[in-house]
Amino acid sequence: MSFTARSFGLLALLALASLAACGDDSSSGSGAGGAGGSGGDAAGPGSTSTGTDGATSSSASGGGGGATTGSATTGATTSATSGTSATGTGGGDATTTTSTGSAGSGACDIFCADFEDGALPSEVQFFPEYLRASMGDYVTLDSTGHSGSRSVKVSGTGFSQMLGVPVPSTFWGRMYIKGDSASQMGHNTYVAATTGNGDPNNGEDIRIGEHQCQLELNRKSDDAEKLSNGGMYMCSGGVKLEANTWYCLEFHYNGPGREVRVFVDGTEVDAMHVTDWGPYDYKLFKFGFEKYHGGNKTMWYDDIALGTSRIGCGT
């Protein structure tokens, strides 16, 4: 049978239709870690949002993979027990921004941001609301990125300067953090999950921060506290964060299950694991700086990923 021009044209139209149905892999959420999901809705400037399989190929934060290539953290921190010291080594400034795939089906399916677009994602709001008009005095996009060229810089000079993102009552998170001073003896907060509306005096807050020169977990309502050295109120042992060093901070908030877990550089801090705080219905995840009786501090945050399964620090 002869192959006519009309037959060729029909075959070409069928081929084009097939390609259109496949879509563009760069926006569908597929990545090196496995098959991508549907891609999800755009999360706003400077962020990416993924589908159910989580891996993205457009976010320097590792998207669904929760990782960046380059000099990532090494996991030298050990689980803290009473009287022992576990200082994380930090990761340095990674320079490559390639996503390495997903660590789980729900990785980064709540929120992702690497801030490389030069703007805060639209989901992010500053708290307390009464200071929102002067947010620029406390929050800027800085040129000292972890995986790229930008990060969020929070100048902690007052009681509370926090950024909030909506979350479900159970979630995992991963971010890289850096401070301009080592862990302080005074009490301050870096991140928190809250049942309230974002105001520091509304709702219950479960906070991760510093106290007694080490990382600690704190509950606002009754000031219950879990020091990473096991409970000794002295600057001895525990997980200590050194100045001007990037650390991978991971956390798992399970409000209905009454559980909180904390990891530094990939290793769980056992002394900060609680199973009886709650039940809570979390509404917001907050990061920045809240000062109680510590000193001022400047913090940097980068490669933030929130999801329904553990995301990991990556390699």
Coordinates of C-alpha atoms in Angstrom, one line a residue:
M1 CA 0.0 0.0 0.0
S2 CA 1.4 3.4 -1.0
F3 CA 2.4 5.9 1.8
T4 CA 0.6 9.1 0.7
A5 CA 1.1 12.7 2.0
R6 CA -2.3 12.5 3.6
S7 CA -1.3 9.4 5.6
F8 CA 1.9 11.1 6.7
G9 CA 0.0 14.1 7.9
L10 CA -2.4 12.0 9.9
L11 CA 0.5 10.2 11.6
A12 CA 2.1 13.5 12.4
L13 CA -1.1 14.8 14.0
L14 CA -1.3 11.7 16.2
A15 CA 2.3 12.1 17.3
L16 CA 1.8 15.7 18.3
A17 CA -1.3 14.8 20.3
S18 CA 0.7 12.1 22.1
L19 CA 3.5 14.5 23.1
A20 CA 0.9 17.1 24.4
A21 CA -0.6 14.4 26.7
C22 CA 2.8 13.6 28.2
G23 CA 3.4 17.2 29.3
D24 CA 6.6 18.9 30.4
D25 CA 8.7 17.0 33.0
S26 CA 10.3 20.2 34.3
S27 CA 6.9 21.2 35.8
S28 CA 5.2 18.0 36.5
G29 CA 7.0 17.1 39.7
S30 CA 9.1 14.2 38.4
G31 CA 12.6 14.1 39.7
A32 CA 15.6 11.8 40.1
G33 CA 14.2 10.2 43.2
G34 CA 11.3 8.5 41.4
A35 CA 8.1 9.1 39.5
G36 CA 6.7 12.6 40.0
G37 CA 3.3 13.6 41.1
S38 CA 0.9 16.0 39.5
G39 CA 3.0 19.0 40.2
G40 CA 0.5 20.8 42.4
D41 CA -0.4 24.5 42.4
A42 CA 2.3 27.1 42.4
A43 CA 3.4 28.0 45.9
G44 CA 4.2 31.6 45.1
P45 CA 7.4 33.4 44.2
G46 CA 10.6 31.8 45.5
S47 CA 9.0 28.4 46.2
T48 CA 7.9 25.2 44.6
S49 CA 5.0 22.9 45.4
T50 CA 4.9 19.3 44.4
G51 CA 2.3 16.6 43.9
T52 CA 1.9 13.4 45.8
D53 CA 5.3 12.0 45.0
G54 CA 6.9 15.1 46.0
A55 CA 10.1 15.4 43.9
T56 CA 10.6 18.6 42.1
S57 CA 13.2 19.7 39.5
S58 CA 12.8 23.5 39.9
S59 CA 13.6 24.2 43.5
A60 CA 17.2 24.6 44.8
S61 CA 16.0 23.4 48.2
G62 CA 15.9 19.9 46.8
G63 CA 12.1 20.1 46.4
G64 CA 10.6 16.8 47.2
G65 CA 14.1 15.3 47.7
G66 CA 14.7 17.6 50.6
A67 CA 18.4 17.7 49.6
T68 CA 20.9 19.7 47.6
T69 CA 24.1 18.4 46.1
G70 CA 27.4 20.0 47.2
S71 CA 28.7 20.3 50.7
A72 CA 25.7 19.1 52.7
T73 CA 25.8 18.5 56.4
T74 CA 27.7 15.4 57.5
G75 CA 25.6 14.0 60.4
A76 CA 28.4 14.3 63.0
T77 CA 25.9 15.3 65.7
T78 CA 25.0 12.4 68.0
S79 CA 21.9 11.9 70.0
A80 CA 22.3 13.8 73.3
T81 CA 22.1 12.1 76.6
S82 CA 22.6 13.5 80.0
G83 CA 26.0 15.0 80.5
T84 CA 27.3 14.4 77.0
S85 CA 28.1 16.9 74.4
A86 CA 27.1 16.7 70.7
T87 CA 28.1 19.6 68.6
G88 CA 26.9 19.5 65.0
T89 CA 29.5 20.1 62.3
G90 CA 27.2 22.1 60.0
G91 CA 27.3 22.0 56.3
G92 CA 29.0 25.0 55.0
D93 CA 27.7 26.9 51.9
A94 CA 26.7 24.4 49.3
T95 CA 27.0 25.8 45.7
T96 CA 25.1 23.3 43.6
T97 CA 21.4 23.6 43.3
T98 CA 20.4 20.3 41.7
S99 CA 17.5 18.4 43.2
T100 CA 18.3 14.8 44.1
G101 CA 14.9 13.3 44.4
S102 CA 12.3 12.5 47.1
A103 CA 12.9 10.9 50.5
G104 CA 9.2 9.9 50.8
S105 CA 5.8 10.1 49.0
G106 CA 4.8 13.1 51.1
A107 CA 8.1 15.0 51.0
C108 CA 7.7 18.7 50.5
D109 CA 4.0 18.5 49.6
I110 CA 3.0 21.2 52.1
F111 CA 5.6 23.9 51.5
C112 CA 9.0 24.4 49.9
A113 CA 11.1 27.5 49.5
D114 CA 14.7 28.3 48.6
F115 CA 14.2 32.1 48.2
E116 CA 16.2 32.2 44.9
D117 CA 13.4 34.2 43.2
G118 CA 14.2 37.2 45.5
A119 CA 10.8 37.3 47.2
L120 CA 9.0 35.6 50.1
P121 CA 6.4 33.0 49.0
S122 CA 2.9 34.2 49.1
E123 CA 1.9 31.7 51.8
V124 CA 4.4 33.3 54.3
Q125 CA 3.1 35.9 56.7
F126 CA 4.9 37.9 59.3
F127 CA 3.8 37.7 63.0
P128 CA 2.9 39.4 65.2
E129 CA 0.4 41.1 62.9
Y130 CA 0.6 44.4 64.6
L131 CA 4.2 44.7 63.5
R132 CA 3.6 43.5 59.9
A133 CA 3.8 47.1 58.5
S134 CA 7.4 47.3 59.7
M135 CA 8.4 43.7 58.7
G136 CA 11.2 45.1 56.6
D137 CA 13.0 46.2 59.8
Y138 CA 13.3 42.6 60.9
V139 CA 13.2 40.3 57.8
T140 CA 15.2 40.6 54.6
L141 CA 16.4 38.3 51.8
D142 CA 20.1 38.0 52.2
S143 CA 22.9 36.9 49.9
T144 CA 24.3 34.2 52.2
G145 CA 22.4 31.2 50.9
H146 CA 22.9 27.6 52.0
S147 CA 22.4 26.0 48.6
G148 CA 22.2 29.0 46.3
S149 CA 22.7 32.8 46.6
R150 CA 19.8 33.7 48.9
S151 CA 18.3 33.0 52.3
V152 CA 15.9 34.7 54.8
K153 CA 17.7 36.8 57.3
V154 CA 15.8 37.6 60.6
S155 CA 17.2 40.3 62.8
G156 CA 16.0 39.3 66.3
T157 CA 16.0 42.6 68.2
G158 CA 12.6 42.5 69.9
F159 CA 10.3 40.0 71.6
S160 CA 9.0 38.3 68.4
Q161 CA 9.9 38.4 64.8
M162 CA 8.4 35.3 63.2
L163 CA 7.3 34.1 59.7
G164 CA 4.3 31.7 59.6
V165 CA 3.1 29.1 57.1
P166 CA -0.2 27.1 57.3
V167 CA 0.2 23.4 58.1
P168 CA -1.9 20.4 59.0
S169 CA -1.9 19.1 62.6
T170 CA 0.7 16.5 61.7
F171 CA 3.8 17.3 59.5
W172 CA 7.5 16.8 59.0
G173 CA 9.9 19.6 58.3
R174 CA 13.5 20.3 57.2
M175 CA 15.4 23.5 57.0
Y176 CA 18.9 24.8 57.2
I177 CA 19.6 27.4 59.9
K178 CA 22.5 29.6 60.9
G179 CA 23.0 32.1 63.7
D180 CA 25.5 35.0 64.2
S181 CA 26.2 33.6 67.7
A182 CA 26.5 30.2 69.3
S183 CA 23.7 28.7 71.4
Q184 CA 23.0 31.2 74.2
M185 CA 22.5 30.6 77.9
G186 CA 19.3 32.7 77.7
H187 CA 16.0 31.3 76.3
N188 CA 15.1 32.0 72.7
T189 CA 13.0 30.3 70.0
Y190 CA 13.9 29.5 66.4
V191 CA 10.9 27.6 65.1
A192 CA 7.5 26.6 66.5
A193 CA 4.2 24.8 65.7
T194 CA 1.2 26.7 67.1
T195 CA -2.5 26.0 67.5
G196 CA -3.2 29.7 67.4
N197 CA -3.5 32.5 64.8
G198 CA 0.1 33.4 64.8
D199 CA 0.1 36.0 67.5
P200 CA 2.8 34.9 70.1
N201 CA 0.2 35.2 72.9
N202 CA -2.5 33.1 71.2
G203 CA -2.9 29.4 71.3
E204 CA -0.4 26.7 72.3
D205 CA 3.2 26.9 71.0
I206 CA 5.6 24.0 70.9
R207 CA 9.0 25.6 70.3
I208 CA 12.5 24.6 69.3
G209 CA 15.2 27.0 70.3
E210 CA 18.1 27.6 72.7
H211 CA 18.6 27.6 76.4
Q212 CA 21.5 26.8 78.7
C213 CA 23.9 27.0 75.7
Q214 CA 22.2 24.1 73.9
L215 CA 19.2 23.2 71.7
E216 CA 16.0 22.7 73.6
L217 CA 12.2 22.0 73.2
N218 CA 9.7 24.1 75.1
R219 CA 6.0 24.3 75.6
K220 CA 4.6 27.8 76.0
S221 CA 1.6 27.2 78.3
D222 CA 3.4 25.7 81.3
D223 CA 7.1 26.3 80.2
A224 CA 7.7 22.6 80.2
E225 CA 11.2 22.0 78.7
K226 CA 13.3 19.3 77.2
L227 CA 17.0 20.2 77.2
S228 CA 19.2 18.3 74.7
N229 CA 21.6 17.3 77.5
G230 CA 18.9 15.3 79.2
G231 CA 17.7 18.0 81.7
M232 CA 20.7 19.4 83.5
Y233 CA 20.3 23.2 83.8
M234 CA 23.8 24.1 83.0
C235 CA 25.9 24.9 79.9
S236 CA 27.2 21.4 79.7
G237 CA 26.6 18.7 77.1
G238 CA 23.7 18.8 74.7
V239 CA 23.5 19.8 71.1
K240 CA 25.4 23.1 70.6
L241 CA 25.1 25.2 67.5
E242 CA 28.2 27.2 66.7
A243 CA 28.1 30.7 65.2
N244 CA 28.1 31.3 61.5
T245 CA 27.6 27.6 60.6
W246 CA 24.8 26.0 58.6
Y247 CA 22.9 23.2 60.3
C248 CA 20.2 20.9 59.0
L249 CA 17.3 21.0 61.4
E250 CA 14.5 18.4 61.0
F251 CA 11.4 18.1 63.1
H252 CA 8.2 16.0 63.3
Y253 CA 5.1 17.5 64.9
N254 CA 2.3 15.0 65.4
G255 CA -0.4 17.0 67.2
P256 CA -3.1 14.4 67.6
G257 CA -0.4 11.8 68.5
R258 CA 1.1 14.0 71.2
E259 CA 4.6 13.5 69.7
V260 CA 7.5 15.8 68.7
R261 CA 10.8 14.6 67.3
V262 CA 13.9 16.7 66.5
F263 CA 17.0 15.9 64.4
V264 CA 20.2 17.8 63.8
D265 CA 22.4 17.0 60.8
G266 CA 20.4 13.8 60.2
T267 CA 20.6 12.4 63.7
E268 CA 17.7 12.4 66.2
V269 CA 18.1 14.2 69.5
D270 CA 16.6 11.6 71.8
A271 CA 16.4 13.8 74.8
M272 CA 14.1 16.2 72.9
H273 CA 11.6 13.4 71.9
V274 CA 8.2 13.7 73.6
T275 CA 5.2 11.5 73.3
D276 CA 2.8 13.2 75.8
W277 CA 2.5 16.8 74.7
G278 CA -1.0 17.2 73.4
P279 CA -3.3 16.4 71.7
Y280 CA -3.0 19.5 69.6
D281 CA -4.5 20.8 66.3
Y282 CA -1.6 22.8 64.8
K283 CA -2.5 25.6 62.4
L284 CA 0.8 27.3 61.6
F285 CA 4.5 26.6 61.5
K286 CA 6.6 29.6 62.4
F287 CA 10.3 30.4 62.0
G288 CA 12.4 33.4 62.8
F289 CA 13.4 34.6 66.3
E290 CA 11.5 35.0 69.6
K291 CA 13.4 36.4 72.6
Y292 CA 12.4 35.7 76.2
H293 CA 15.5 36.3 78.4
G294 CA 18.3 35.8 76.0
G295 CA 20.2 38.3 73.9
N296 CA 19.6 39.7 70.4
K297 CA 20.4 37.3 67.6
T298 CA 20.4 37.3 63.8
M299 CA 19.3 34.1 62.2
W300 CA 19.3 32.8 58.6
Y301 CA 16.9 30.2 57.1
D302 CA 17.2 28.4 53.8
D303 CA 16.0 25.4 51.8
I304 CA 12.8 25.0 53.9
A305 CA 10.6 21.9 53.2
L306 CA 7.5 20.9 54.9
G307 CA 5.7 17.6 54.1
T308 CA 3.7 14.6 55.2
S309 CA 6.7 12.3 55.5
R310 CA 10.3 12.7 56.5
I311 CA 12.3 14.7 53.9
G312 CA 15.9 14.4 55.2
C313 CA 19.0 16.5 54.8
G314 CA 20.2 14.9 51.6
T315 CA 23.7 14.3 50.4

